[in-house]
Amino acid sequence: MLVVLRLRLLGVLLAIGMAGLSVASLAQDKETVLKNRQETMKEQGKDVGAVKAFLDGKGDLAQAKTGAANLTQTTKKIPDLFPPGTGGPNPTGDYVAKPAIWSDWNKFLEAQKTAAAKADALLVAVNSGDKAAIEAAFNDLGKNGCGACHTTFREKIEK
Ligand code: HEC
């Protein structure tokens, strides 16, 4: 009897210990997710900047090409940057990932696919070297790609 009780107690203790562990690793995971997300978004900011620099006559076409090519890759990775349970304010950033990302996941995916298509179009324009075409594709990506998603799914942290 006593042995059975002891075993049960051991089982309970083990279960509690394991739950504690998985909570700790979940927290660790969220931290990693938020860090990767922020790094990727910042990287996109830099890549957009490389195209902008070319348009402003401050950067060369080769760098604009690299930036645009990177954007076609990073915009496709966005869904992986937002696993469920990783909403809320980014502790090292200025933004909140809104709950609508997960409650309206299809709409979020639509916004991501739109941005990815516009990044593809920007790369085509940059590769053509035609400045007017690059400018049009650049503005379209900024406003209707990155900007549209940010307006709906991102919020500035009030500090
Ligand atoms: C499908 C939605 C979506 C698209 C498309 C998107 N973003 Fe974001 N972006 C977000 C969300 C949500 C956040 C806030 C996430 C966070 O802070 O953890 C964010 C945050 C950012 C940040 C702030 C990072 C920081 O913490 O300093 C930058 C910069 C950024 N995005 C740039 C871009 C650029 C440039 C593009 C287009 C090439 C883009 N994003 C496309 C959803 C998107």
PDB file of C-alpha atoms and ligand atoms in Angstrom, residues 33-34 37-46 48 71 74-75 78 82 86 88-90 92-98 101 107-116 119 141-142 145-150 153-155 157, ligand 1:
ATOM      1  CA  VAL A  33      10.994  32.954 -32.479  1.00  0.00           C
ATOM      2  CA  LEU A  34      10.698  36.647 -31.558  1.00  0.00           C
ATOM      3  CA  ARG A  37      11.229  37.330 -36.541  1.00  0.00           C
ATOM      4  CA  GLN A  38      12.717  40.667 -35.616  1.00  0.00           C
ATOM      5  CA  GLU A  39      16.010  39.887 -37.358  1.00  0.00           C
ATOM      6  CA  THR A  40      14.234  38.841 -40.548  1.00  0.00           C
ATOM      7  CA  MET A  41      11.992  41.918 -40.550  1.00  0.00           C
ATOM      8  CA  LYS A  42      15.011  44.174 -39.966  1.00  0.00           C
ATOM      9  CA  GLU A  43      16.845  42.390 -42.752  1.00  0.00           C
ATOM     10  CA  GLN A  44      13.879  43.157 -45.022  1.00  0.00           C
ATOM     11  CA  GLY A  45      14.128  46.787 -43.958  1.00  0.00           C
ATOM     12  CA  LYS A  46      17.794  46.806 -45.015  1.00  0.00           C
ATOM     13  CA  VAL A  48      14.298  47.649 -49.096  1.00  0.00           C
ATOM     14  CA  LEU A  71      13.272  40.076 -50.416  1.00  0.00           C
ATOM     15  CA  THR A  74      12.410  36.495 -46.900  1.00  0.00           C
ATOM     16  CA  THR A  75       8.824  37.416 -47.796  1.00  0.00           C
ATOM     17  CA  ILE A  78       7.089  35.035 -43.143  1.00  0.00           C
ATOM     18  CA  PHE A  82       4.685  33.432 -36.674  1.00  0.00           C
ATOM     19  CA  THR A  86       3.986  33.940 -30.244  1.00  0.00           C
ATOM     20  CA  GLY A  88       2.093  40.140 -28.136  1.00  0.00           C
ATOM     21  CA  PRO A  89       4.748  42.797 -27.790  1.00  0.00           C
ATOM     22  CA  ASN A  90       8.288  42.060 -28.859  1.00  0.00           C
ATOM     23  CA  THR A  92      13.302  44.104 -27.718  1.00  0.00           C
ATOM     24  CA  GLY A  93      11.298  45.801 -30.463  1.00  0.00           C
ATOM     25  CA  ASP A  94       8.794  48.595 -30.901  1.00  0.00           C
ATOM     26  CA  TYR A  95       5.892  46.490 -32.123  1.00  0.00           C
ATOM     27  CA  VAL A  96       3.124  44.119 -31.098  1.00  0.00           C
ATOM     28  CA  ALA A  97       2.199  41.164 -33.288  1.00  0.00           C
ATOM     29  CA  LYS A  98      -1.611  41.444 -33.147  1.00  0.00           C
ATOM     30  CA  ILE A 101      -2.575  37.129 -37.138  1.00  0.00           C
ATOM     31  CA  LYS A 107      -6.017  36.803 -44.230  1.00  0.00           C
ATOM     32  CA  PHE A 108      -2.501  37.024 -42.812  1.00  0.00           C
ATOM     33  CA  LEU A 109      -1.319  34.469 -45.391  1.00  0.00           C
ATOM     34  CA  GLU A 110      -3.007  36.487 -48.105  1.00  0.00           C
ATOM     35  CA  ALA A 111      -1.136  39.611 -46.996  1.00  0.00           C
ATOM     36  CA  GLN A 112       2.102  37.622 -46.978  1.00  0.00           C
ATOM     37  CA  LYS A 113       1.483  36.162 -50.459  1.00  0.00           C
ATOM     38  CA  THR A 114       0.663  39.614 -51.822  1.00  0.00           C
ATOM     39  CA  ALA A 115       3.947  40.936 -50.430  1.00  0.00           C
ATOM     40  CA  ALA A 116       5.886  37.964 -51.832  1.00  0.00           C
ATOM     41  CA  ALA A 119       8.825  41.331 -54.117  1.00  0.00           C
ATOM     42  CA  LEU A 141       5.706  46.645 -52.438  1.00  0.00           C
ATOM     43  CA  GLY A 142       6.124  49.250 -49.706  1.00  0.00           C
ATOM     44  CA  GLY A 145       2.970  44.579 -49.516  1.00  0.00           C
ATOM     45  CA  CYS A 146       4.872  45.423 -46.312  1.00  0.00           C
ATOM     46  CA  GLY A 147       2.660  48.386 -45.438  1.00  0.00           C
ATOM     47  CA  ALA A 148      -0.677  46.636 -45.894  1.00  0.00           C
ATOM     48  CA  CYS A 149       0.317  43.817 -43.567  1.00  0.00           C
ATOM     49  CA  HIS A 150       1.776  46.171 -40.969  1.00  0.00           C
ATOM     50  CA  PHE A 153      -1.407  43.017 -38.149  1.00  0.00           C
ATOM     51  CA  ARG A 154       1.156  45.147 -36.397  1.00  0.00           C
ATOM     52  CA  GLU A 155       0.793  47.736 -33.680  1.00  0.00           C
ATOM     53  CA  ILE A 157       4.060  49.543 -28.520  1.00  0.00           C
TER      54      ILE A 157
HETATM   55  C1  HEC B   1       2.290  39.297 -43.661  1.00  0.00           C
HETATM   56  C2  HEC B   1       2.645  40.360 -42.772  1.00  0.00           C
HETATM   57  C3  HEC B   1       3.915  41.137 -42.911  1.00  0.00           C
HETATM   58  C4  HEC B   1       4.581  41.458 -44.081  1.00  0.00           C
HETATM   59  C5  HEC B   1       4.225  41.122 -45.514  1.00  0.00           C
HETATM   60  C6  HEC B   1       5.748  42.228 -43.675  1.00  0.00           C
HETATM   61  N1  HEC B   1       5.791  42.378 -42.315  1.00  0.00           N
HETATM   62 FE1  HEC B   1       7.179  43.420 -41.261  1.00  0.00          FE
HETATM   63  N2  HEC B   1       6.234  42.951 -39.527  1.00  0.00           N
HETATM   64  C7  HEC B   1       5.052  42.230 -39.419  1.00  0.00           C
HETATM   65  C8  HEC B   1       4.659  42.119 -38.022  1.00  0.00           C
HETATM   66  C9  HEC B   1       3.426  41.416 -37.491  1.00  0.00           C
HETATM   67  C10 HEC B   1       5.668  42.796 -37.279  1.00  0.00           C
HETATM   68  C11 HEC B   1       5.764  42.920 -35.755  1.00  0.00           C
HETATM   69  C12 HEC B   1       6.442  41.644 -35.253  1.00  0.00           C
HETATM   70  C13 HEC B   1       7.270  41.756 -34.024  1.00  0.00           C
HETATM   71  O1  HEC B   1       7.673  42.867 -33.677  1.00  0.00           O
HETATM   72  O2  HEC B   1       7.553  40.717 -33.403  1.00  0.00           O
HETATM   73  C14 HEC B   1       6.625  43.307 -38.264  1.00  0.00           C
HETATM   74  C15 HEC B   1       7.758  44.050 -37.941  1.00  0.00           C
HETATM   75  C16 HEC B   1       8.618  44.662 -38.849  1.00  0.00           C
HETATM   76  C17 HEC B   1       9.741  45.507 -38.510  1.00  0.00           C
HETATM   77  C18 HEC B   1      10.138  45.919 -37.111  1.00  0.00           C
HETATM   78  C19 HEC B   1      11.170  44.991 -36.539  1.00  0.00           C
HETATM   79  C20 HEC B   1      11.652  45.492 -35.189  1.00  0.00           C
HETATM   80  O3  HEC B   1      11.214  44.972 -34.166  1.00  0.00           O
HETATM   81  O4  HEC B   1      12.464  46.421 -35.193  1.00  0.00           O
HETATM   82  C21 HEC B   1      10.330  45.887 -39.695  1.00  0.00           C
HETATM   83  C22 HEC B   1      11.552  46.762 -39.876  1.00  0.00           C
HETATM   84  C23 HEC B   1       9.577  45.272 -40.762  1.00  0.00           C
HETATM   85  N3  HEC B   1       8.540  44.532 -40.230  1.00  0.00           N
HETATM   86  C24 HEC B   1       9.870  45.427 -42.115  1.00  0.00           C
HETATM   87  C25 HEC B   1       9.158  44.821 -43.148  1.00  0.00           C
HETATM   88  C26 HEC B   1       9.428  45.038 -44.562  1.00  0.00           C
HETATM   89  C27 HEC B   1      10.488  45.948 -45.127  1.00  0.00           C
HETATM   90  C28 HEC B   1       8.507  44.280 -45.246  1.00  0.00           C
HETATM   91  C29 HEC B   1       8.322  44.138 -46.734  1.00  0.00           C
HETATM   92  C30 HEC B   1       9.436  43.782 -47.549  1.00  0.00           C
HETATM   93  C31 HEC B   1       7.688  43.597 -44.255  1.00  0.00           C
HETATM   94  N4  HEC B   1       8.108  43.953 -42.997  1.00  0.00           N
HETATM   95  C32 HEC B   1       6.663  42.751 -44.592  1.00  0.00           C
HETATM   96  C33 HEC B   1       4.328  41.694 -40.463  1.00  0.00           C
HETATM   97  C34 HEC B   1       4.678  41.736 -41.810  1.00  0.00           C
END
